[in-house]
Short mmCIF file of C-alpha atoms and ligand atoms in Angstrom, two decimals:
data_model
loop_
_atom_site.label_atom_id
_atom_site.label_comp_id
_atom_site.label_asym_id
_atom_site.label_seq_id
_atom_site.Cartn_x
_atom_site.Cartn_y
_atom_site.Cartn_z
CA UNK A 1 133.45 261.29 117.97
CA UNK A 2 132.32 257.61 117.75
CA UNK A 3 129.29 256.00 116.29
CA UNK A 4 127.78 255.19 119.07
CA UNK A 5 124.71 256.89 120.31
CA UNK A 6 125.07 259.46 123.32
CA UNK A 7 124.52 258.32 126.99
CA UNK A 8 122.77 261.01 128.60
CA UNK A 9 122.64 262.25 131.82
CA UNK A 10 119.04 261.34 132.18
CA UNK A 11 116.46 260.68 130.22
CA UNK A 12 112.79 261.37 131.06
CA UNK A 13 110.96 260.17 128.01
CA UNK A 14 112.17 256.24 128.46
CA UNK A 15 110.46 256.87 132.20
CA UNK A 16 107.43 258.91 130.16
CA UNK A 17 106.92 255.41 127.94
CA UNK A 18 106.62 253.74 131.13
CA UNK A 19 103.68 255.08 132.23
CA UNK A 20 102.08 257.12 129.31
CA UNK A 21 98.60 255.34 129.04
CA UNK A 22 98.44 255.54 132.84
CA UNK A 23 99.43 259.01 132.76
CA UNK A 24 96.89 260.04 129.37
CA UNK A 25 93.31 258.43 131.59
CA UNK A 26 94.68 260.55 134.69
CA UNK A 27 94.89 263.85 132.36
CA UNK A 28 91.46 262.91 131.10
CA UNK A 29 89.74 262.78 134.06
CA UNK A 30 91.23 266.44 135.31
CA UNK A 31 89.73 267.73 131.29
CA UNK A 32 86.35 266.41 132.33
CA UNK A 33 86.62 268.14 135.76
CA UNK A 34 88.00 271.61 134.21
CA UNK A 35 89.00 272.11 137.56
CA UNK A 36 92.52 273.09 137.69
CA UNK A 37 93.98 274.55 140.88
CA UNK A 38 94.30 272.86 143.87
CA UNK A 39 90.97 270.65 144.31
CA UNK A 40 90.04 267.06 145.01
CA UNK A 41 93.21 265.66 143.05
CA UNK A 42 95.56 267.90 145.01
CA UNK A 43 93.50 266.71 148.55
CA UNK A 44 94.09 263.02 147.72
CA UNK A 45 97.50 263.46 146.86
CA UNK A 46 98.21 265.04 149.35
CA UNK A 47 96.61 262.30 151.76
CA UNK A 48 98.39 259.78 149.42
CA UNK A 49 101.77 261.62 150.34
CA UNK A 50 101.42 262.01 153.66
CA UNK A 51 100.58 258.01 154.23
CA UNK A 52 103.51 257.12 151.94
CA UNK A 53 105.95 259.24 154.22
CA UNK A 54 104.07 258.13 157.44
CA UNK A 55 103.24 261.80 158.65
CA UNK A 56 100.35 263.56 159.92
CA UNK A 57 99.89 266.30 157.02
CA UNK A 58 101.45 267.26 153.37
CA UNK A 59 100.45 270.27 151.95
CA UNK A 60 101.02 270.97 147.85
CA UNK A 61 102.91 274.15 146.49
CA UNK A 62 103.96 275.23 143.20
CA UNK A 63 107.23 274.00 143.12
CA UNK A 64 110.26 272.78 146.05
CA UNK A 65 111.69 276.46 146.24
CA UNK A 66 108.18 277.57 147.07
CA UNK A 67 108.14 274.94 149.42
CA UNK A 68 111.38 276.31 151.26
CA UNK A 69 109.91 279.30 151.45
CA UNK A 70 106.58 278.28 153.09
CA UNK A 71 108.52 276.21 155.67
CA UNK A 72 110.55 279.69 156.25
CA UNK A 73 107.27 282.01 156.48
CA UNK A 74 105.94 279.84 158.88
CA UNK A 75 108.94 280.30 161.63
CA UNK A 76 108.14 283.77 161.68
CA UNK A 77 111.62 284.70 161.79
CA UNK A 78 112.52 288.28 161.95
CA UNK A 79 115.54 290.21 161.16
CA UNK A 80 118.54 289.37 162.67
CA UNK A 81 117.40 285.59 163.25
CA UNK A 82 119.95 282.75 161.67
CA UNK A 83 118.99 279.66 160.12
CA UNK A 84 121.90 277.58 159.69
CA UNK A 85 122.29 275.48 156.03
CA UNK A 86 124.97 274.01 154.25
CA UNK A 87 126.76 275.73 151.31
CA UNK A 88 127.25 272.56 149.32
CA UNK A 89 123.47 272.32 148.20
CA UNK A 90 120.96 273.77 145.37
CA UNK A 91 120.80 277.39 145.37
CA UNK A 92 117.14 277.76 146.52
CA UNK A 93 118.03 276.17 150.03
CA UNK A 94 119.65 278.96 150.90
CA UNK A 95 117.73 281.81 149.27
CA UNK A 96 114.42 280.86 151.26
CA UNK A 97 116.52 282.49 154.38
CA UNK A 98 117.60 285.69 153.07
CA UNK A 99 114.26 285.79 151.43
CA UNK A 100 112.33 286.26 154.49
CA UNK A 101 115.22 288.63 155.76
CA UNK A 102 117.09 286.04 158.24
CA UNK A 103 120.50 285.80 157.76
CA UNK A 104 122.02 282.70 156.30
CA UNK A 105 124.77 280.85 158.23
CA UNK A 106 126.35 278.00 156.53
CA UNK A 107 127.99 274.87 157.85
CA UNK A 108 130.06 272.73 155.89
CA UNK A 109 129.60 268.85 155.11
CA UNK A 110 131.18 265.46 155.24
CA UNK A 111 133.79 264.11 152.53
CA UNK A 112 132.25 261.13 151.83
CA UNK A 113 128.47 261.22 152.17
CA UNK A 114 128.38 265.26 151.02
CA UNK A 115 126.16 266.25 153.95
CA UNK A 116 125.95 268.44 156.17
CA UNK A 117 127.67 267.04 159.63
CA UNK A 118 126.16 267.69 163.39
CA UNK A 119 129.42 268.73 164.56
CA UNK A 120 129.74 271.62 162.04
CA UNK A 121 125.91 272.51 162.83
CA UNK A 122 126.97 272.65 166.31
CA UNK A 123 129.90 275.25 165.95
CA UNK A 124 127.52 278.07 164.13
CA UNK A 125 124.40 277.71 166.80
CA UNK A 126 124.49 280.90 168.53
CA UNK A 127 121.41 282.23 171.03
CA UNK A 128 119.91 283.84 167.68
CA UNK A 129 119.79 280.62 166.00
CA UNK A 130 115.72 279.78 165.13
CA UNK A 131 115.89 276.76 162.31
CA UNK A 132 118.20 274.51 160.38
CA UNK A 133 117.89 273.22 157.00
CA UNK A 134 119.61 269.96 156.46
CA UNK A 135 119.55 268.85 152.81
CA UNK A 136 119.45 265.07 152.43
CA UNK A 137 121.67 265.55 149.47
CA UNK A 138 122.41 263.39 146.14
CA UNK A 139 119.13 261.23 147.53
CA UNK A 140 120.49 259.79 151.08
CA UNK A 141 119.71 261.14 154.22
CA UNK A 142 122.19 263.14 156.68
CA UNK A 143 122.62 261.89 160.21
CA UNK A 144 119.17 263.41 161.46
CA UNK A 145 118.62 261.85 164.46
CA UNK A 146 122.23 263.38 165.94
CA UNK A 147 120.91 266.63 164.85
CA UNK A 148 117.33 266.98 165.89
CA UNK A 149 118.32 265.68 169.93
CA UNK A 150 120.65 268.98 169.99
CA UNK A 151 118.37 271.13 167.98
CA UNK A 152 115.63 270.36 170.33
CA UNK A 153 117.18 270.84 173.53
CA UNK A 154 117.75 274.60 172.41
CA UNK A 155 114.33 275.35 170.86
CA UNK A 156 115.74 275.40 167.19
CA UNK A 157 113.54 273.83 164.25
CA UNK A 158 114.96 271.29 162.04
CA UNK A 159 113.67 271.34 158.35
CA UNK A 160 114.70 268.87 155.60
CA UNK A 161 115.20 269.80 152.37
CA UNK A 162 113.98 266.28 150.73
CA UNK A 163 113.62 267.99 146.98
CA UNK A 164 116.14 264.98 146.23
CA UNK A 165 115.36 262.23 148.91
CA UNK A 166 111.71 261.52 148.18
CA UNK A 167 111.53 257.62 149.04
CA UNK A 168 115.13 257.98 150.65
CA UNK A 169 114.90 256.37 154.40
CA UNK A 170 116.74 255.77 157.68
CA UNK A 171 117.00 253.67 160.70
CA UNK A 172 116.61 255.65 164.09
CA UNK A 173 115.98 253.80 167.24
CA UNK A 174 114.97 250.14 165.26
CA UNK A 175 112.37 252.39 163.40
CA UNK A 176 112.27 253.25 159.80
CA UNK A 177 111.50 256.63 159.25
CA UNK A 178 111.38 258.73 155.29
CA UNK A 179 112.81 261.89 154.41
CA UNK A 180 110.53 264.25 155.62
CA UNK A 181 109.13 262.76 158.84
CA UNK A 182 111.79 263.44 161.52
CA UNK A 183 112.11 266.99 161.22
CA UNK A 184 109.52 269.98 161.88
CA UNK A 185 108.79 270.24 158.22
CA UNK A 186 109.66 268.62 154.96
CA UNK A 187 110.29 270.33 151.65
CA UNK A 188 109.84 268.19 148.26
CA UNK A 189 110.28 269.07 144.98
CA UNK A 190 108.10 267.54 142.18
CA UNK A 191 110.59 269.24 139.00
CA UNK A 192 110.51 266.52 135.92
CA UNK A 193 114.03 265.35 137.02
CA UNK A 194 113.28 264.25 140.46
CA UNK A 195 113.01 260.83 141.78
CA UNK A 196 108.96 261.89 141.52
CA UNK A 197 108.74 264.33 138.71
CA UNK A 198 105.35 266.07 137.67
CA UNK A 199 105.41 267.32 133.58
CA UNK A 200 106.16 270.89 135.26
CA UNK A 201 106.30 272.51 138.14
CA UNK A 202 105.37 270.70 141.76
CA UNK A 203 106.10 271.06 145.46
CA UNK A 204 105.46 269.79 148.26
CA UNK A 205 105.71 270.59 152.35
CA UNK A 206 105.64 267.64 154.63
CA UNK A 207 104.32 268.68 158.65
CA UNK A 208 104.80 264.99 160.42
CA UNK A 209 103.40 266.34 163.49
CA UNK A 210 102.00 270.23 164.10
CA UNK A 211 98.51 270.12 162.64
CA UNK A 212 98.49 274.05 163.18
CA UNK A 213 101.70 274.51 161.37
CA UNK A 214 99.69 272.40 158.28
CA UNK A 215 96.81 274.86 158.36
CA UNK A 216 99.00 277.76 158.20
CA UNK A 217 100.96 276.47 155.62
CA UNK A 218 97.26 275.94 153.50
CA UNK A 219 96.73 279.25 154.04
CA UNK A 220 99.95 280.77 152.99
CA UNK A 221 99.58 279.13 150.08
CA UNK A 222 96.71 280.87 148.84
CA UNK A 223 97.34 284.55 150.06
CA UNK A 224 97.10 283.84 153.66
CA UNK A 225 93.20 283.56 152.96
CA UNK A 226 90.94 281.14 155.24
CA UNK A 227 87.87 282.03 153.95
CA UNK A 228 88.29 283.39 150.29
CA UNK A 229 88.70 287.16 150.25
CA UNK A 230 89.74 287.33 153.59
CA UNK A 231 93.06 287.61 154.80
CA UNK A 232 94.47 286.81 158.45
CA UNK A 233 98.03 287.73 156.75
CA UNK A 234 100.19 287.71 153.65
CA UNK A 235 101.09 285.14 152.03
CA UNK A 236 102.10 283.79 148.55
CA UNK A 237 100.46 282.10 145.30
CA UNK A 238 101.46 279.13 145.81
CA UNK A 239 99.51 276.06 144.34
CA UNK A 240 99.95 272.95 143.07
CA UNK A 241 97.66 272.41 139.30
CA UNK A 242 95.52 269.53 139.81
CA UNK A 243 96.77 268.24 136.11
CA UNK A 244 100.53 267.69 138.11
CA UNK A 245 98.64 266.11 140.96
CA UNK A 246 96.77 263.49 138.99
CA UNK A 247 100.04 262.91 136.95
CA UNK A 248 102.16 262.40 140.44
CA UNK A 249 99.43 260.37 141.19
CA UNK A 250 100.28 258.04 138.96
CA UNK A 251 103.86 257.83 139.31
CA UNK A 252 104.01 257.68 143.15
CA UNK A 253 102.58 254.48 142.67
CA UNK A 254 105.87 253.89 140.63
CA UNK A 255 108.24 255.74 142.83
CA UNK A 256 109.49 252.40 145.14
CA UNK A 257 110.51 250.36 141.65
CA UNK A 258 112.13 253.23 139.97
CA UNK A 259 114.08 254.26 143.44
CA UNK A 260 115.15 250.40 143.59
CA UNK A 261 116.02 250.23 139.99
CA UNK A 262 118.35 253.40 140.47
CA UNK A 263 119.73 251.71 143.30
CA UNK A 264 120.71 248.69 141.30
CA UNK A 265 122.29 251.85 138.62
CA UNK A 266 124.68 252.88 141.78
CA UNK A 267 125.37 248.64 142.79
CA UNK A 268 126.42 248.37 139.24
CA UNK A 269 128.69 251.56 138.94
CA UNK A 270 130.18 250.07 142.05
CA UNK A 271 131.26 246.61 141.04
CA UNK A 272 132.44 248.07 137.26
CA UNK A 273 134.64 250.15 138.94
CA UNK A 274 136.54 247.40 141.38
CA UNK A 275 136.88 245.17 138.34
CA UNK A 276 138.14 247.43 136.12
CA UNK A 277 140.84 248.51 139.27
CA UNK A 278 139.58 252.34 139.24
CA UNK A 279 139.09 252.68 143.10
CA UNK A 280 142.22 254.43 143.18
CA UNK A 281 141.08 257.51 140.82
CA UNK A 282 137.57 257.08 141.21
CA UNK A 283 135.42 257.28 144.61
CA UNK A 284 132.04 256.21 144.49
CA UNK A 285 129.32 257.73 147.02
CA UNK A 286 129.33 256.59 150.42
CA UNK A 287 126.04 255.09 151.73
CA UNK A 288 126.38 255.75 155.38
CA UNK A 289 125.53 252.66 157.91
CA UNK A 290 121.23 252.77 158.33
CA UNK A 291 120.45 254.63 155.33
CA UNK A 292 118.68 253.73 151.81
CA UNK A 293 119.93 255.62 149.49
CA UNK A 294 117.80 256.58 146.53
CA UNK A 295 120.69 258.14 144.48
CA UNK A 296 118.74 260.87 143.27
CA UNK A 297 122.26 261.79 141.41
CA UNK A 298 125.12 259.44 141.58
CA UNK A 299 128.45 261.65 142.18
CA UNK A 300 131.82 260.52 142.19
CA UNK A 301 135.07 262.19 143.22
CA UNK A 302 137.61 262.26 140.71
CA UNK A 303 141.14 262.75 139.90
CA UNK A 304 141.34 265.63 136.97
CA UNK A 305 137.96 266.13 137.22
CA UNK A 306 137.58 268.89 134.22
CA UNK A 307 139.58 266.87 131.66
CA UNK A 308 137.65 263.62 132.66
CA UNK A 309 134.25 265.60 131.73
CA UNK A 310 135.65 266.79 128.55
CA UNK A 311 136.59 263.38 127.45
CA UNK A 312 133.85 261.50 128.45
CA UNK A 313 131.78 264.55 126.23
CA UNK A 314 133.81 263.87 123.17
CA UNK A 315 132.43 260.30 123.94
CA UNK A 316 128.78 261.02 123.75
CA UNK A 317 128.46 260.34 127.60
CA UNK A 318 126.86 263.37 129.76
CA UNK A 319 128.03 264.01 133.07
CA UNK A 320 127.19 266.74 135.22
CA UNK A 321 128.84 268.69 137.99
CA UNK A 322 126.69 269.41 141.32
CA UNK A 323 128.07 271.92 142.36
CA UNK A 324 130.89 273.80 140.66
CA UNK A 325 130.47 276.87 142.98
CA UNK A 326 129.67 276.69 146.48
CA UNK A 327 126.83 278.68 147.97
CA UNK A 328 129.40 280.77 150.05
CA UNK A 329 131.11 282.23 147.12
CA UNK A 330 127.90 283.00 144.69
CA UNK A 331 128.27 286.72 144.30
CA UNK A 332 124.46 287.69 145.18
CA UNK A 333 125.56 286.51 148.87
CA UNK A 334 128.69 288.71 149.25
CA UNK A 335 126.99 290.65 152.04
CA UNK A 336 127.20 287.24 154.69
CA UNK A 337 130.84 287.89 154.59
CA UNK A 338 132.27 284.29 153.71
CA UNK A 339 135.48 283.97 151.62
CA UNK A 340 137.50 281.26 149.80
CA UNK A 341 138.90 278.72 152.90
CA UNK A 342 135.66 279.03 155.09
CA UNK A 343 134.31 275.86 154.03
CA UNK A 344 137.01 273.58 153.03
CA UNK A 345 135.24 269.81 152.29
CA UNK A 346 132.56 272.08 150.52
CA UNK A 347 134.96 273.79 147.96
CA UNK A 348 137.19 270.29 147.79
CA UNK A 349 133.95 268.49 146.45
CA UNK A 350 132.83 271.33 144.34
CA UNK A 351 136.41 270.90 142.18
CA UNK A 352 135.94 267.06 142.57
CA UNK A 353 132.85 265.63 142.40
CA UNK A 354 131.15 264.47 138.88
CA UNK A 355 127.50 263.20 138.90
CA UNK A 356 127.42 260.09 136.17
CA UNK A 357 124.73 259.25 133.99
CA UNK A 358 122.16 257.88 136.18
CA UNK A 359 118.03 256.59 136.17
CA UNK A 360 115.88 253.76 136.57
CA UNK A 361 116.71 252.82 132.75
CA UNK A 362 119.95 252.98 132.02
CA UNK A 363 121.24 249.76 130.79
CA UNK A 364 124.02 247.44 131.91
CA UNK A 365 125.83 248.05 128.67
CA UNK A 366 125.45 251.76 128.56
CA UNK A 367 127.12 251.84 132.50
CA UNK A 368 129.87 249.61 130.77
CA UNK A 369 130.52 251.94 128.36
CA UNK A 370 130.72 255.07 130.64
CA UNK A 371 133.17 252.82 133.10
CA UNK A 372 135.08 251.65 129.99
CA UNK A 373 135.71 255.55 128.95
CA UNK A 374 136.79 256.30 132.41
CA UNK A 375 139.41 253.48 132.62
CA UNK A 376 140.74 254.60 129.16
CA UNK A 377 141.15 257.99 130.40
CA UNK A 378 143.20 257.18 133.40
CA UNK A 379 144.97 254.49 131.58
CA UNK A 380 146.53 257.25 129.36
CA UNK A 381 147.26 258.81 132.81
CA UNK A 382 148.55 256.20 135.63
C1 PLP B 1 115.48 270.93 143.08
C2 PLP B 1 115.87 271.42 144.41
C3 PLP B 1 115.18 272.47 145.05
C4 PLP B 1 114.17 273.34 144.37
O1 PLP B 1 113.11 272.70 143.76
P1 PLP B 1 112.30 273.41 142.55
O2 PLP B 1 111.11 272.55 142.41
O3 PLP B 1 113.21 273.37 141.37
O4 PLP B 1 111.99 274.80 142.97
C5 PLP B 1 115.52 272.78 146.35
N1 PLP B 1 116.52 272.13 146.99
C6 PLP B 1 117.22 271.15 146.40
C7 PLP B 1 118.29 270.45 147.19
C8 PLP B 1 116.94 270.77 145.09
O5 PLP B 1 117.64 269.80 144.51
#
């Protein structure tokens, strides 16, 4: 083990020093209030989210898988429905479907940008087909536009799982449009290692254009209750603290330089690996043609994946793997019948891909160091 001190995989208290005294006068002001759930911290947030992602209505949650779920209460689907997701993705994108007793369908995704492709979406629609999830995975978003045409010609509601895309955009049609505003609804995630983190738990649905959806959603939020204690049907507990809101507040104001900064992270990975002559081994993420890509994490395929990890760990450098087990082979989802071979690019990445150390404040010389461990690795190697 060297001397040198440990490059984590990311590191939340050089963002915290950022923005601490910001952060401390925002906390304040919630103390004075003593108001705590929901309220006018959560409503201006909200209004403050929905501006920055150009849509009609955002409605707070207690946390992105709660925000799933939300999105999948309001489709009223019923047993028997399918909702069609992909299998290379965070577990909670898929358990908001068998949660509310639809059965999951999964579709596999694209070598090089990890998403989930229209083509493979395509293939699973059947006639009980009600939603799709796309996940906007790793921080860039999937080929929407594609998607939502077909989708809409049959009826079948598009939802985008943005819990890592927040800032991430697209060009469709000369337009610019965020993660979260093409589809029906938008799901965000607020968890401390987001591109917008809160100092706990946070979620967030985005409705770009269903007003009645939004108002549902505000109700299911808080037991399906208009008027308090009275119910038009049942929901959840489901809301966002306004000590998170005031704090996201605050950082949201942060969110474009910090998502530009991490994009300068991925440039730099980039060029350190052409110089040092690693394309061969190593293949950086793909940003595909009309997208910014926020590189929420910033995953590479690799050669001898396992042994890489391991070495670079002796090193004091943290890397991560997203995901070693794809959602079609987790146990608790036996009963949708996939097996090993179903989804080929998915189980490929998931013995492939490594996610690098990676956020707004990693330093030049601590990417050179994590590049300089990976060319000594594969120099023992070539
Ligand atoms: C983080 C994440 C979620 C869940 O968000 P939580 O706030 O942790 O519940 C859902 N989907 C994806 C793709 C995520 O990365």
């Amino acid at each position: 083990m060297s001397e040198q001190k440990m490059i984590p995989s990311f590191d939340l208290s050089r963002n915290h020093q950022r923005v601490k005294e910001e952060v401390k006068v925002a906390i304040d002001r919630v103390l004075e209030t003593q108001g705590f759930i929901l309220g006018p911290e959560v409503d201006t947030l909200e209004k403050e989210i929905a501006a920055y992602l150009e849509v009609e209505n955002a409605v707070g949650c207690a946390s992105g898988t709660d925000a799933l779920i939300l999105a999948m209460m309001s489709l009223d689907l019923k047993e028997g429905d399918e909702v069609i997701t992909t299998p290379f993705t965070f577990f909670a994108t898929a358990s908001c479907i068998t949660r509310t007793g639809a059965k999951l369908v999964f579709a596999d995704v694209d070598p090089e940008t990890y998403n989930m492709t229209t083509e493979s979406v395509l293939e699973k629609i059947t006639p009980k087909t009600k939603a799709v999830i796309v996940v906007h995975l790793f921080g860039q978003m999937c080929r929407i536009e594609e998607l939502k045409e077909e989708l809409a010609k049959r009826n079948i509601k598009l939802i985008e799982d943005c819990a890592q895309a927040i800032g991430a955009h697209r060009m469709i049609d000369g337009k610019i449009y965020r993660a979260g505003a093409v589809g029906d609804i938008g799901c965000f995630s607020f968890f401390p290692t987001k591109n917008l983190g809160c100092y706990g738990d946070g979620g967030m649905v985005s409705i770009p254009h269903d007003s009645k959806r939004a108002a549902r959603i505000k109700s299911l939020r808080v037991h399906g209750s208009g008027k308090t204690y009275y119910h038009d049907e049942v929901g959840i507990n489901s809301r966002l603290d306004a000590i998170q809101a005031a704090i996201l507040r605050v950082r949201l104001r942060h969110l474009e330089e910090w998502n530009e900064e991490r994009r300068l992270v991925a440039e730099r990975y980039r060029l350190l690996f052409g110089e040092k002559g690693l394309l061969d081994v190593v293949t950086p993420p793909a940003e595909d043609a009309g997208n910014r890509h926020v590189y929420h994490q910033y995953v590479v395929r690799v050669k001898d994946r396992d042994e890489l990890q391991k070495f670079l760990d002796e090193r004091g450098i943290v890397t991560r793997v997203y995901y070693p087990l794809p959602l079609h082979l987790q146990d608790c989802f036996s009963s949708a019948g996939y097996k090993k071979g179903d989804f080929p690019v998915s189980e490929m990445l998931s013995d492939e891909v490594l996610a690098l150390p990676i956020f707004p404040e990693l330093l030049p010389e601590e990417q050179e160091r994590v590049v300089k461990e990976i060319a000594a690795f594969y120099a023992g190697r070539k």
